[in-house]
XYZ file of C-alpha atoms in Angstrom:
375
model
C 47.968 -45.780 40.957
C 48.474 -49.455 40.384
C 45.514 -52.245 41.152
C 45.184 -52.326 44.759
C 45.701 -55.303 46.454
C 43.952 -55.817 49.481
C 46.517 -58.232 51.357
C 45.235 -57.249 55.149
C 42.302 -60.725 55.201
C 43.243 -61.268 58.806
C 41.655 -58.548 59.732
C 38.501 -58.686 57.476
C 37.667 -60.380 54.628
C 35.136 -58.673 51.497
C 31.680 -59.748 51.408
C 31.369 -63.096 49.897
C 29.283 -62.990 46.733
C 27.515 -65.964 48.459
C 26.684 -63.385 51.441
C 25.359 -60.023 49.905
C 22.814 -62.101 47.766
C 21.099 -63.732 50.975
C 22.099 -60.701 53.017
C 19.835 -58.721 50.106
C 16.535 -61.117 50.281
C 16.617 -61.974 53.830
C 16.083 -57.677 54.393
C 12.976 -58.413 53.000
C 11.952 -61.871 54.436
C 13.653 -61.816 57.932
C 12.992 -58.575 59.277
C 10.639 -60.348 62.081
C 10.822 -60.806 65.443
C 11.932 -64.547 65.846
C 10.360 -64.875 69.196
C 7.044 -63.771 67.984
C 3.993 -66.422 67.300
C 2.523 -64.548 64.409
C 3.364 -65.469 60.778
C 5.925 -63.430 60.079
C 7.780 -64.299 63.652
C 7.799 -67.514 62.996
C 8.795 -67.520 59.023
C 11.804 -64.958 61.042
C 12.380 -68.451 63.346
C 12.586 -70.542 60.571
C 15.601 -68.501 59.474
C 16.993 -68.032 62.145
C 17.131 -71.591 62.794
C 18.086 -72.523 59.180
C 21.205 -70.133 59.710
C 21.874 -71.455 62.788
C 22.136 -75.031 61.524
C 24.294 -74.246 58.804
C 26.714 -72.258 61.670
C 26.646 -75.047 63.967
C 27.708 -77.701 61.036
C 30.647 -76.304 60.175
C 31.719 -75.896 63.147
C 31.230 -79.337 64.165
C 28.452 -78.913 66.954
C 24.430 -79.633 67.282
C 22.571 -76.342 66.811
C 21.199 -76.088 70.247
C 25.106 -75.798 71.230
C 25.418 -72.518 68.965
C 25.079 -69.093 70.188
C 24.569 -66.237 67.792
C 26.592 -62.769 69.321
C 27.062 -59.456 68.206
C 30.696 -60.038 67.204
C 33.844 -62.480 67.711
C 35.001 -60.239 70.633
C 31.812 -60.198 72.377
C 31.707 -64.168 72.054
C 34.769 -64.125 73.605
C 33.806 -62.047 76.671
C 30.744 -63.575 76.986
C 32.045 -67.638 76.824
C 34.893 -66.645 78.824
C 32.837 -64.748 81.770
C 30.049 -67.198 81.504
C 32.555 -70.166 82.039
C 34.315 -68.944 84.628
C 31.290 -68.051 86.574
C 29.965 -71.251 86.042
C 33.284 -72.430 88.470
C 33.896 -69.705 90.636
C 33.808 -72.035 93.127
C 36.521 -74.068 92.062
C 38.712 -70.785 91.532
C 38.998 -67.830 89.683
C 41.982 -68.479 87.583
C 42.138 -68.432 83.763
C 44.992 -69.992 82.104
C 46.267 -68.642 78.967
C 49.143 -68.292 76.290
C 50.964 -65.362 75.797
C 49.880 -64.655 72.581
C 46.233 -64.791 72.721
C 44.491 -61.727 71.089
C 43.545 -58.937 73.272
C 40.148 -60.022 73.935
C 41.161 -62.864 75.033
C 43.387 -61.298 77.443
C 40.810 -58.640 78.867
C 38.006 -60.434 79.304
C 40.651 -63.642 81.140
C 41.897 -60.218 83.203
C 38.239 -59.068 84.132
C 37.386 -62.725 85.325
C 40.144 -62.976 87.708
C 43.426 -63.853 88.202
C 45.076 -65.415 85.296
C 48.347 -67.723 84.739
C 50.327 -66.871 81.529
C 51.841 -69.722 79.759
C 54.893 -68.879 77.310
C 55.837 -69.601 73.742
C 58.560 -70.698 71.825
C 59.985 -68.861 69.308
C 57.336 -69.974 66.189
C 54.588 -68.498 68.620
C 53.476 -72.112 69.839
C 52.456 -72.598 73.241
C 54.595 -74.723 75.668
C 52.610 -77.742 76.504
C 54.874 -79.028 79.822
C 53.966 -75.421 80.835
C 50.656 -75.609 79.590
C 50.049 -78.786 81.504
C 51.307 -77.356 84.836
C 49.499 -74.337 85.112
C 46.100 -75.645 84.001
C 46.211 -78.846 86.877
C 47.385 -76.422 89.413
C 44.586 -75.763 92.326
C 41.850 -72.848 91.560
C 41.571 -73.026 87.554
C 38.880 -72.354 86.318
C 39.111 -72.253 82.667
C 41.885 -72.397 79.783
C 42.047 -70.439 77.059
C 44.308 -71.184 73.713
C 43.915 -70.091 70.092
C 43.239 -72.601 67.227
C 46.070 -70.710 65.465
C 47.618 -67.420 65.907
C 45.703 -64.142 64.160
C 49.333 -62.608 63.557
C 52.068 -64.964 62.461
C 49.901 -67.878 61.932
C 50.981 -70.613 63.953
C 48.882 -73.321 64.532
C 47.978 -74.229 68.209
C 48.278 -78.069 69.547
C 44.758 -78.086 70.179
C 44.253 -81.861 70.088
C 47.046 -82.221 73.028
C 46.163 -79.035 74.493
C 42.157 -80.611 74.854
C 43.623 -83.867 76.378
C 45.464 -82.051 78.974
C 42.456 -79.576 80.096
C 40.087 -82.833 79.872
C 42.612 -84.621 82.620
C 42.323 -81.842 84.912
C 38.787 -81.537 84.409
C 39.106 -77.973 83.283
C 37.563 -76.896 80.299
C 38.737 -75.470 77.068
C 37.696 -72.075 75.230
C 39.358 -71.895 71.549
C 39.528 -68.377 70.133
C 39.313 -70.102 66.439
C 38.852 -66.196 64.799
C 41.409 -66.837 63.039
C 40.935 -70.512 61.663
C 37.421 -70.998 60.480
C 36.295 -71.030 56.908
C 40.140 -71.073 55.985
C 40.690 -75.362 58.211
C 39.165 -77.334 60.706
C 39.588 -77.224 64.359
C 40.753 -79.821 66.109
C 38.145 -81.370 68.579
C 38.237 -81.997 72.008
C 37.492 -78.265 73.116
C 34.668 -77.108 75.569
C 33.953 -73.849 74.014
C 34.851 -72.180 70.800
C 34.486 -68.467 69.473
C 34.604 -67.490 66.068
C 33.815 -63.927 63.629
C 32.104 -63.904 60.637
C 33.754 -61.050 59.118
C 36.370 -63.192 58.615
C 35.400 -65.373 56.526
C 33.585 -62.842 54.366
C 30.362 -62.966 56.314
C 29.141 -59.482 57.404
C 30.605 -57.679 60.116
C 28.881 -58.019 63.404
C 27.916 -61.407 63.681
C 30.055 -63.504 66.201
C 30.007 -67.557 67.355
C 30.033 -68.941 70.320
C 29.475 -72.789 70.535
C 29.376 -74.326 74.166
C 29.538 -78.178 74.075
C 26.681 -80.388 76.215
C 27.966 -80.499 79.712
C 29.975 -77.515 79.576
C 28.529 -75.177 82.488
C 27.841 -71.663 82.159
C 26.564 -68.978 84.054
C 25.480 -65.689 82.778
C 27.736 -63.175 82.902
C 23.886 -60.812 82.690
C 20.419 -61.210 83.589
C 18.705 -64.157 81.471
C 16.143 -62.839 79.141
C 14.510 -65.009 75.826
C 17.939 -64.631 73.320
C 20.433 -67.072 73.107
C 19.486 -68.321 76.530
C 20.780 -65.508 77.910
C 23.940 -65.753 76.489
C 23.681 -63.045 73.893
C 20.348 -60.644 74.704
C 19.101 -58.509 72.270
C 17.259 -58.026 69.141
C 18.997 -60.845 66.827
C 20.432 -59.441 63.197
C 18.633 -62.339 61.448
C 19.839 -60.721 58.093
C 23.521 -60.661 59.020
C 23.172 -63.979 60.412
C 22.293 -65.872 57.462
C 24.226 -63.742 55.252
C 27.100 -65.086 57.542
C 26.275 -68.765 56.957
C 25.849 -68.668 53.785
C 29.275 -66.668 53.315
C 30.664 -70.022 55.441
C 28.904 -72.643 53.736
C 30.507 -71.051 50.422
C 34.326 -70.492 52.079
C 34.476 -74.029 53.081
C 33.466 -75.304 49.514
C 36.304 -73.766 48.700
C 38.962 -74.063 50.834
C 40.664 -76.972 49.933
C 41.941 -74.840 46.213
C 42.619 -71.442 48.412
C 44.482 -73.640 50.661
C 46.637 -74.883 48.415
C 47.213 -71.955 46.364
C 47.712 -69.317 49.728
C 50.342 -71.787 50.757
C 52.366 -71.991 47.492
C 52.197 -68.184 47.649
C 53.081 -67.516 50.891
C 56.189 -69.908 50.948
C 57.503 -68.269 47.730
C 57.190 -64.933 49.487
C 58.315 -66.224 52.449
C 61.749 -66.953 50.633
C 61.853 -64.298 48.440
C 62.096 -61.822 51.542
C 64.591 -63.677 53.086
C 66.730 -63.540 50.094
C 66.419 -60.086 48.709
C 65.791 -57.959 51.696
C 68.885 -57.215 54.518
C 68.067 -57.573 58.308
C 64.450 -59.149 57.785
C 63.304 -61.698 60.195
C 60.191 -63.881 58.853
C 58.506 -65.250 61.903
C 56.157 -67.666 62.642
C 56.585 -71.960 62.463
C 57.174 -71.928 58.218
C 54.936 -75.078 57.390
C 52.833 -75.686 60.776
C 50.590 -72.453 59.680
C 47.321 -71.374 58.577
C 47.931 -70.933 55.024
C 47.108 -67.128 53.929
C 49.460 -65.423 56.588
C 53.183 -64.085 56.806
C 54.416 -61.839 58.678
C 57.821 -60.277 58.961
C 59.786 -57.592 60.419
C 62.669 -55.206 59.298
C 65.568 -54.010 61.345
C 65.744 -50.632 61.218
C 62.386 -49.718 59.410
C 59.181 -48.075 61.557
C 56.424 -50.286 60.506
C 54.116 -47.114 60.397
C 55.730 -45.828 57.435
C 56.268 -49.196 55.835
C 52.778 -49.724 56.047
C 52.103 -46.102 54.829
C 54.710 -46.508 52.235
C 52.473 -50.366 50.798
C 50.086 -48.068 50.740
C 50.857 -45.391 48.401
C 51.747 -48.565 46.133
C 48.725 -50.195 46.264
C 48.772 -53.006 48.765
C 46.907 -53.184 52.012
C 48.574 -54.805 55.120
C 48.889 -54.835 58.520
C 51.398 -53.686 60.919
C 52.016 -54.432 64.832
C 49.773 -56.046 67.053
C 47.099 -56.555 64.434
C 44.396 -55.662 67.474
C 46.277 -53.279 69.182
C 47.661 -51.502 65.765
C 46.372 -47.855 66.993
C 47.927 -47.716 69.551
C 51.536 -47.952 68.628
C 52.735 -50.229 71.322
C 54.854 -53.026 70.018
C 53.163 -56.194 69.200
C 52.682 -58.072 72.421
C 52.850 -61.780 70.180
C 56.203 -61.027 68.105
C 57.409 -59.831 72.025
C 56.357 -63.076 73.897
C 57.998 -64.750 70.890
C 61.077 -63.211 71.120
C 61.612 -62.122 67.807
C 62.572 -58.266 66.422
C 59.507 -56.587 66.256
C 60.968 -53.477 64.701
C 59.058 -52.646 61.213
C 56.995 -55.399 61.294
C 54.350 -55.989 58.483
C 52.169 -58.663 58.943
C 50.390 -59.901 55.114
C 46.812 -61.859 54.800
C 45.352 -63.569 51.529
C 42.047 -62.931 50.451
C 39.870 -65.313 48.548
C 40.295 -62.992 45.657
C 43.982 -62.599 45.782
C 45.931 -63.593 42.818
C 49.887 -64.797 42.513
C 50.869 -61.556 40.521
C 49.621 -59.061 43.908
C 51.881 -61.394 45.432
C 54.378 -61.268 42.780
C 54.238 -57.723 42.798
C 54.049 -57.237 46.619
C 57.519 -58.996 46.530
C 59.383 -57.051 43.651
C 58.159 -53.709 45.428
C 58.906 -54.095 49.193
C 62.682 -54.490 48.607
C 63.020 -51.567 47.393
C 60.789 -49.270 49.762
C 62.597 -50.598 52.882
C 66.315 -49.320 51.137
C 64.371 -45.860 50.880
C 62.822 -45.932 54.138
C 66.090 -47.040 55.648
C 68.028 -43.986 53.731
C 65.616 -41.709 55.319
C 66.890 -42.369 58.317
C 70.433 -42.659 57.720
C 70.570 -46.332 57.762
């Protein structure tokens, strides 16, 4: 078998170098209880606190605004309950864009009633609709994505913030998909965020809640996170995931620029040498490691099964919902063909000729696949 290339980031980065090494001393030096008094407790706070510092930097808030959780969905659920709780009563409606990730969309579900807001065809969220449904009576919290986890389009945070800070309703940012890889945009209330994909380890998750942003417990208050996120904290995990983040950012910038010279050569190279493909997603307004694109008349299943026995790794459908078989509910709110759809993520340690490759190959498996089926 040829190298494998592991083009599926989206969904979970490798450990960053940066993270196994602290992940590998701080088993031995932060196995402690953090909320004990005795040496060892507090050498575990120390940490815990150093981690949390390093967290709440790069995401651009003070420390005691940072809430460790057991992964990005669960800081989703929890922000999201504990915000609308917090204005129940105001109302128990949760605004949000059609192509949030599913999280985002069960936990909005579980809080209440909820007011969908449509995109255009790039996956961006309509603002004029935006605006309407969040000043309309009984809102009690928007939700919109920094960018989107399967074509990539950015979000208009900035303008989104502005609006929400009008009405005086706040703003949760599912930014999964964003940080280590670009800033966000300020002006939100409440951000989420998941370490595994930056390269941190897998079950760490963010949630940072600015000063003045009420919250109520979605569960009874005990000593962790405030209540926010009970339970025995994974100090190891938790520093290994800072340190992974303090290393992606330093180099960002360089995978920045080299994920979007790659993508935008694949990006053509699919349009031009592959029949009935439809690349979706706005082509420069993006994060800058994601394409995705879809093939008339090819099941994605076996395209993806297909990459597979060739050596590349990618995703196909709803990259949350992928098990389940169900067309993806993002390429359907956009209104694009989400027939054989194949959705490819950079990694940090992705080079141009997996990309090269990826593109020389592909052409060629969706003529067979199409064959199969008499197309």
């Amino acid at each position: 078998m040829n190298h494998r290339a592991y083009l599926d980031a989206a969904t979970a980065e490798e450990l960053h170098p940066a993270a196994r090494e602290v992940l590998l001393q701080a088993l031995d030096s932060g196995w402690a209880d953090p909320a004990r008094l005795h040496h060892e407790g507090r050498t575990a706070r120390l940490l815990l606190d150093n981690a949390r510092a390093v967290l709440a930097e790069a995401v651009g808030v003070r420390p005691d605004e940072l809430y460790l959780t057991t992964s990005g969905t669960a800081a989703i659920h929890t922000g999201l309950a504990a915000l609308t709780a917090a204005r129940r009563r105001i109302g128990t409606t949760v605004v949000h864009s059609a192509v949030e990730h599913s999280a985002v969309l069960h936990a909005a579900a579980a809080a209440g009633t909820t007011t969908e807001v449509g995109v255009d065809s790039s996956g961006r969220v309509d603002l004029d609709a935006f605006a309407t449904a969040v000043q309309a009576d009984g809102v009690a919290l928007a939700t919109l994505q920094s960018a989107n986890h399967e074509v990539g389009t950015r979000q208009p945070i900035a303008r989104a913030s502005e609006i929400c800070a009008t009405a005086g309703v706040p703003l949760l940012v599912d930014a999964a998909a964003s940080v280590g890889h670009e800033d966000v945009p300020a002006g939100w209330s409440a951000l989420t965020a998941s370490a595994h994909k930056w390269g941190g380890p897998a079950g760490v998750g963010l949630l940072a809640v600015r000063k003045g942003t009420r919250l109520a417990s979605a569960w009874p208050v005990d000593e962790r996170e405030d209540g926010l996120s009970p339970g025995y904290p994974n100090l190891p995990a938790a520093l290994a995931a800072a340190a992974a983040l303090q290393a992606r950012l330093r180099e960002a910038a360089e995978l920045d620029k080299q994920h979007r010279a790659w993508i935008a050569e694949l990006r053509q190279r699919l349009a031009a040498d592959i029949e009935d493909v439809e690349v979706v997603g706005d082509p420069d307004d993006r994060l800058p490691h994601i394409l995705t694109f879809s093939c008339l008349y090819v099941d994605g299943e076996a395209l993806v099964t297909a990459l597979d026995a060739e050596g590349f790794s990618v995703s196909s459908g709803s990259a949350c919902t992928a098990s389940t078989l169900r067309p993806s509910h993002v390429l359907a709110a956009m209104g694009v063909l989400t027939h054989g759809n194949v959705r490819v993520s950079l990694a940090r340690t992705s080079t141009y000729d997996e990309v090269d490759r990826f593109a020389t190959v592909l052409p060629g498996l969706v003529r067979r696949i199409r064959a199969e089926v008499g197309m």
